Amino acid sequence: MKATIKQIAVYLPEKILTNEDIEVRFPEWSIKKVSEKTGINIRHHSADNEYASDMGAKSALKLFDDYSIDPQSIDFLLFCTQSPDYFLPTSSCIIQDKLGLKTSCGAFDFNLGCSGFIYGLSVAKGLIETGQAKNVLLITSETYTKHIHSEDKGNLSIFGDASTSTIISQTENESLYGFVFGTDGRGFEKLIVRNGGMKNQKNSDNSDQNNYLFMNGAEIFSFTLTRVPELVNKTLEKSKLNMEDIDLFIFHQANKYMLESLRKKIGIPEERFYYFMSEVGNTVSSTIPIAIENAIKENKLVPGMKTMLVGFGVGYSWGACIFEY
Amino acid sequence: MEINDFLRKVEDAIDNVEQNTLTAELKFQTDLEAWDSLAALTLLAMIDSEYNVVISGEEITSCETLNDLFETVKNKSNS
């Protein structure tokens, strides 16, 4: 028995931040010039009283609704977030209750950012192909915008909140394979919220940058230029495929400039490289499932195609795999 | 590798910089008006695509002048 992605649903919070909004707030800054580079025009922001588990439950309910899925058929829940509701309990336990999943369902959270969807797929595949679960619900949900300082125009221009729900179920033929992973904790301080965990408590000083999201864009960019090309090559090698065998490359949608630099460096033709960030921004672990869902809607991803899914970022952490749709 | 060629490529890469305006002695992080975090990214991308060298953000910030940066790239491409 093999595992495959069955369906994906996306939840985007109602509140949006447009380029025009940013222009009004930061008139001295040329958001037009910036958005030409980032490829991002709209970002969604979670409501003040809306948290990762709320958004996760919303994307899951949408999935159940859109595809008439019986919540009782889910026997494992994986929840990927770096913005959990509480230190404890585990957010996925809260979501199990919100969704009315059966109590025989396994559930746990894992803390990863832009590489999270790939890791979730890998765990789901393991659970299914070893007969431990039949239908795994993988939820990604992130509220990075709550971590961003109100004056941090750079990060405000890039990140958006979102949640996705993906069902991974049994199938006949190999569909998810060639997984390659990587970790380099030397980069841990390059994208970080320093305060708020056990080590450094959050304080009420809003001029203390350590209370907020910090990203060293140049270092992250340098990391991706080094790691992502070799990640793509290793994934091809592991799956015994050539560049030409891949019908569509779906990368973590960090920003357009970075993706375009990577695409050119790796030598992927534009028509086989998928972009989807203009209306959502960088939604961390949700960018890849959002892109898959939209590629299917736009008929750019059709059954029989081979895609390479590539995630990379905060940690540093990275991972990639082949998904045959 | 030649410094003048490098300077012309830097001019090409960074927005709002005219051709033939940059000098090797320019302290780009303090004295270049167009310098910002986005300029750092475009510089990284240019150096990667033109010289096949990935330099880190730290390596950029540790350089004072464009000549320092040129030397960093040169050393890395020879190693």
XYZ file of C-alpha atoms in Angstrom:
404
model
C 0.000 0.000 0.000
C 1.318 3.465 -0.962
C 0.456 6.965 0.211
C -0.723 9.923 -1.830
C -2.113 13.434 -1.436
C -5.868 13.187 -1.945
C -7.251 16.677 -1.395
C -6.126 20.081 -0.154
C -8.143 22.997 1.237
C -6.898 26.474 2.072
C -8.104 28.968 4.654
C -7.051 32.608 4.356
C -8.058 35.073 7.091
C -10.410 37.851 6.029
C -8.281 40.828 7.015
C -5.828 41.868 4.319
C -2.859 44.202 4.039
C -2.503 45.610 0.510
C 0.384 47.502 -1.054
C -1.798 50.620 -0.848
C -2.201 50.113 2.916
C 1.576 49.807 3.265
C 2.087 52.920 1.156
C -0.217 54.929 3.445
C 1.563 53.677 6.569
C 5.089 54.069 5.210
C 4.916 56.837 2.574
C 8.709 57.288 2.574
C 9.145 53.678 1.479
C 8.613 52.596 -2.096
C 6.446 49.533 -1.684
C 5.845 49.517 -5.449
C 9.516 48.950 -6.079
C 9.659 46.370 -3.300
C 6.643 44.431 -4.518
C 8.097 44.273 -8.023
C 10.924 42.297 -6.469
C 8.933 40.229 -3.963
C 5.986 39.546 -6.288
C 3.648 40.095 -3.344
C 0.673 42.481 -3.450
C -1.678 41.206 -0.732
C -1.096 39.500 2.610
C -3.771 38.064 4.898
C -3.659 38.750 8.628
C -5.247 36.585 11.293
C -7.826 38.450 13.393
C -6.709 39.599 16.852
C -8.658 36.765 18.472
C -7.826 34.141 15.845
C -5.003 31.710 16.503
C -3.264 28.820 14.759
C -5.669 26.163 16.051
C -8.697 28.259 14.967
C -7.298 28.676 11.486
C -6.295 25.023 11.347
C -9.817 23.935 12.235
C -11.225 26.289 9.585
C -9.104 24.878 6.769
C -9.968 21.330 7.885
C -13.714 22.051 8.012
C -13.469 23.555 4.536
C -11.731 20.387 3.346
C -14.437 18.153 4.873
C -17.124 20.349 3.370
C -15.647 20.789 -0.117
C -14.924 17.088 -0.612
C -17.639 15.522 1.589
C -15.079 13.868 3.837
C -16.307 12.127 6.968
C -14.244 13.480 9.919
C -14.571 10.008 11.466
C -12.414 8.601 8.673
C -9.353 10.533 9.928
C -7.153 8.320 12.072
C -4.119 10.570 12.423
C -3.732 14.334 12.733
C -0.402 16.103 12.155
C -0.286 19.792 12.979
C 2.590 21.948 11.761
C 2.959 25.346 13.422
C 5.467 27.641 15.048
C 2.657 29.688 16.599
C 0.941 27.203 18.928
C -1.938 28.434 21.086
C -0.191 27.315 24.295
C 3.098 25.825 25.451
C 0.880 22.975 26.481
C -1.363 21.230 25.706
C -0.583 20.229 22.139
C -2.623 22.277 19.671
C -3.556 19.172 17.674
C -5.448 17.867 20.726
C -7.505 21.063 20.712
C -8.091 20.685 16.977
C -9.140 17.029 17.381
C -11.920 18.258 19.638
C -12.857 21.238 17.456
C -13.230 18.971 14.431
C -14.936 16.144 16.318
C -12.353 13.613 15.196
C -12.658 10.204 16.823
C -10.799 9.664 20.096
C -8.890 6.723 18.611
C -7.175 9.260 16.346
C -3.467 9.894 16.922
C -2.390 13.547 16.983
C 0.751 15.560 17.492
C 2.245 18.954 16.671
C 5.563 19.593 15.054
C 7.427 22.863 14.965
C 8.826 23.615 11.525
C 8.475 26.571 9.192
C 8.970 26.654 5.444
C 10.125 23.030 5.232
C 7.216 21.772 7.378
C 4.883 20.514 4.652
C 7.557 18.189 3.229
C 8.304 16.749 6.682
C 4.572 16.302 7.306
C 4.167 14.418 4.033
C 7.067 12.179 4.959
C 5.602 11.286 8.359
C 2.163 10.739 6.810
C 3.676 8.425 4.205
C 5.445 6.490 6.960
C 2.237 6.087 8.959
C 0.247 4.911 5.953
C 2.782 2.653 4.295
C 3.529 0.831 7.554
C -0.175 0.264 8.103
C -0.416 2.482 11.188
C -2.992 4.848 9.676
C -5.312 4.982 6.693
C -6.218 8.660 6.412
C -3.826 11.274 7.731
C -4.913 14.894 8.072
C -1.898 17.199 7.755
C -2.651 20.769 8.836
C -0.267 23.691 8.415
C -1.188 26.913 10.196
C 0.875 29.977 10.870
C 0.283 33.423 12.320
C 3.681 35.035 11.766
C 2.022 38.447 11.412
C 1.366 38.406 15.174
C 5.158 38.262 15.658
C 5.930 41.216 13.375
C 6.539 44.664 14.865
C 4.029 47.233 13.567
C 6.921 49.334 12.159
C 8.746 46.429 10.507
C 7.788 47.247 6.943
C 10.159 44.674 5.456
C 8.626 41.643 7.131
C 5.121 43.126 6.894
C 5.588 43.257 3.113
C 6.514 39.597 2.877
C 4.630 37.436 5.359
C 0.966 36.530 5.415
C -1.091 34.175 7.596
C -2.800 31.056 6.277
C -3.753 27.519 7.067
C -4.013 24.479 4.819
C -5.427 21.008 5.325
C -4.274 18.032 3.296
C -5.580 14.467 3.306
C -2.970 11.817 2.697
C -4.493 8.385 2.055
C -3.819 4.957 0.645
C -3.346 4.362 -3.053
C -2.042 1.625 -5.351
C 0.988 3.198 -6.987
C 3.984 5.013 -5.601
C 3.078 8.698 -5.473
C 5.235 10.352 -2.789
C 8.908 9.412 -2.860
C 12.532 10.526 -3.139
C 12.459 12.375 0.177
C 15.630 14.294 0.994
C 16.096 16.256 4.228
C 18.602 18.688 5.642
C 19.289 20.659 8.802
C 21.871 23.280 9.719
C 21.273 24.853 13.110
C 24.189 27.226 12.643
C 21.613 29.470 10.989
C 19.160 29.450 13.898
C 19.566 33.152 14.679
C 18.979 34.313 11.115
C 15.207 33.930 11.371
C 14.055 34.015 14.945
C 11.603 35.293 17.540
C 14.032 35.520 20.423
C 11.670 36.228 23.305
C 8.619 34.295 24.363
C 9.974 30.805 25.003
C 11.399 29.534 28.285
C 14.848 30.961 27.649
C 13.918 34.626 27.166
C 10.545 35.727 28.449
C 8.581 38.193 26.364
C 8.368 41.666 27.906
C 6.054 44.639 27.401
C 8.728 46.916 25.916
C 7.638 47.386 22.329
C 11.004 48.891 21.399
C 12.699 45.603 22.346
C 13.284 43.990 18.950
C 13.759 40.607 20.610
C 10.015 40.458 21.214
C 9.424 40.347 17.471
C 10.218 38.406 14.349
C 13.733 39.023 13.104
C 14.910 37.956 9.675
C 18.331 38.490 8.163
C 17.229 38.417 4.534
C 20.704 38.418 3.022
C 21.815 35.426 5.104
C 18.657 33.478 4.314
C 19.145 34.236 0.644
C 22.764 33.131 0.783
C 21.702 29.907 2.539
C 19.138 29.097 -0.154
C 21.580 29.787 -2.996
C 23.915 27.244 -1.414
C 21.490 24.559 -0.270
C 18.527 24.516 -2.622
C 20.340 23.649 -5.882
C 22.032 20.658 -4.206
C 18.716 19.681 -2.613
C 17.053 19.577 -6.035
C 19.894 17.492 -7.465
C 19.900 15.039 -4.567
C 16.132 14.582 -4.889
C 16.489 13.817 -8.611
C 19.299 11.393 -7.855
C 17.394 9.632 -5.093
C 14.296 9.222 -7.238
C 16.355 8.260 -10.319
C 14.807 11.042 -12.357
C 16.238 13.722 -14.628
C 15.412 17.401 -14.669
C 13.323 16.801 -17.821
C 11.154 14.208 -16.035
C 9.746 16.820 -13.678
C 6.640 18.451 -15.139
C 6.307 21.107 -12.458
C 8.592 22.421 -9.733
C 6.751 23.741 -6.696
C 9.089 25.546 -4.311
C 8.349 27.168 -0.985
C 7.018 30.560 -2.119
C 9.433 32.760 -0.184
C 9.408 35.706 -2.556
C 9.646 36.057 -6.304
C 13.164 37.465 -6.438
C 14.620 34.595 -4.455
C 12.721 31.984 -6.455
C 13.699 33.532 -9.745
C 17.368 33.538 -8.703
C 17.107 29.871 -7.679
C 15.238 28.894 -10.842
C 17.912 30.443 -13.049
C 20.775 28.994 -11.022
C 19.318 25.486 -11.148
C 18.339 25.864 -14.810
C 14.623 25.176 -14.567
C 12.596 26.475 -17.544
C 10.084 29.138 -16.555
C 7.104 27.148 -17.857
C 7.848 24.295 -15.459
C 8.283 26.497 -12.406
C 5.209 27.495 -10.434
C 4.677 30.843 -8.746
C 1.836 31.672 -6.417
C 2.423 34.459 -3.926
C 0.926 37.698 -5.243
C -2.364 37.419 -3.346
C -1.119 35.617 -0.220
C 2.531 36.452 0.472
C 4.942 34.113 2.204
C 2.705 31.920 4.367
C 5.574 29.775 5.703
C 4.558 26.072 5.903
C 1.379 26.719 3.899
C 2.986 28.026 0.693
C 3.537 24.624 -0.941
C 0.028 23.200 -0.340
C -1.500 26.558 -1.385
C 0.556 26.437 -4.577
C -0.421 22.797 -5.292
C -4.097 23.591 -4.794
C -3.921 26.572 -7.137
C -1.862 24.757 -9.740
C -4.608 22.103 -9.836
C -7.311 24.784 -10.129
C -5.423 26.461 -12.964
C -4.931 23.118 -14.729
C -1.183 23.558 -14.533
C -1.021 20.415 -12.447
C -3.044 17.568 -13.947
C -3.182 13.849 -13.133
C -0.161 11.893 -14.312
C 2.254 14.752 -13.769
C 5.400 14.518 -11.678
C 6.114 17.467 -9.421
C 9.057 18.225 -7.185
C 8.100 19.870 -3.893
C 10.910 21.852 -2.264
C 10.794 23.486 1.192
C 13.569 25.500 2.872
C 13.975 28.139 5.536
C 13.858 28.845 9.262
C 16.104 26.554 11.306
C 17.806 26.220 8.889
C 15.747 23.269 7.770
C 15.059 21.935 4.295
C 13.433 19.036 2.532
C 12.142 17.944 -0.860
C 10.261 15.075 -2.485
C 8.576 13.937 -5.655
C 4.792 13.994 -5.809
C 3.090 12.212 -8.680
C -0.388 13.584 -9.018
C 38.489 39.183 -12.678
C 38.764 42.882 -13.082
C 37.596 45.584 -10.690
C 36.088 47.890 -13.337
C 34.063 45.062 -14.771
C 32.914 44.200 -11.242
C 31.852 47.814 -10.576
C 29.798 47.938 -13.801
C 28.044 44.728 -12.744
C 27.279 46.186 -9.324
C 25.808 49.256 -11.035
C 23.651 47.004 -13.178
C 22.466 44.964 -10.219
C 21.386 47.671 -7.790
C 18.340 49.782 -8.596
C 18.757 53.544 -8.897
C 22.476 53.440 -9.535
C 23.707 55.004 -12.782
C 26.350 53.365 -14.966
C 29.934 54.550 -14.423
C 29.229 56.207 -11.073
C 30.717 53.748 -8.574
C 34.355 53.703 -7.546
C 36.421 50.978 -5.886
C 36.925 53.175 -2.813
C 33.224 53.804 -2.218
C 32.088 52.847 1.279
C 28.929 51.348 -0.119
C 27.125 50.530 3.128
C 27.329 54.076 4.459
C 27.839 56.328 1.433
C 25.700 54.731 -1.254
C 22.236 56.244 -1.128
C 20.622 53.287 -2.903
C 22.045 50.805 -0.367
C 19.435 48.824 1.587
C 18.639 45.214 2.444
C 17.187 44.662 -1.015
C 20.390 45.964 -2.601
C 22.302 43.392 -0.536
C 20.109 40.633 -1.973
C 20.552 41.783 -5.553
C 24.302 42.014 -5.002
C 24.371 38.453 -3.643
C 22.411 37.227 -6.647
C 24.659 39.068 -9.101
C 27.843 37.694 -7.518
C 26.384 34.190 -7.590
C 25.269 34.330 -11.219
C 28.267 36.262 -12.620
C 31.107 34.766 -10.567
C 29.562 31.507 -9.385
C 30.407 32.410 -5.787
C 27.915 32.430 -2.917
C 28.920 34.969 -0.304
C 27.172 35.354 3.033
C 25.414 38.439 4.345
C 28.134 38.662 6.977
C 30.817 38.726 4.327
C 29.067 41.685 2.694
C 28.687 43.610 5.950
C 32.327 43.002 6.885
C 33.437 44.817 3.725
C 34.002 48.542 3.930
C 34.585 49.453 0.298
C 33.547 47.933 -3.006
C 37.180 46.974 -3.486
C 37.025 44.925 -0.269
C 33.978 43.175 -1.656
C 35.723 42.582 -4.965
C 38.695 41.031 -3.133
C 36.346 38.798 -1.110
C 34.708 37.531 -4.276
C 38.062 37.045 -5.969
C 39.484 35.070 -3.052
C 36.425 32.863 -2.862
C 36.364 32.173 -6.574
C 40.043 31.119 -6.471
C 39.666 28.850 -3.483
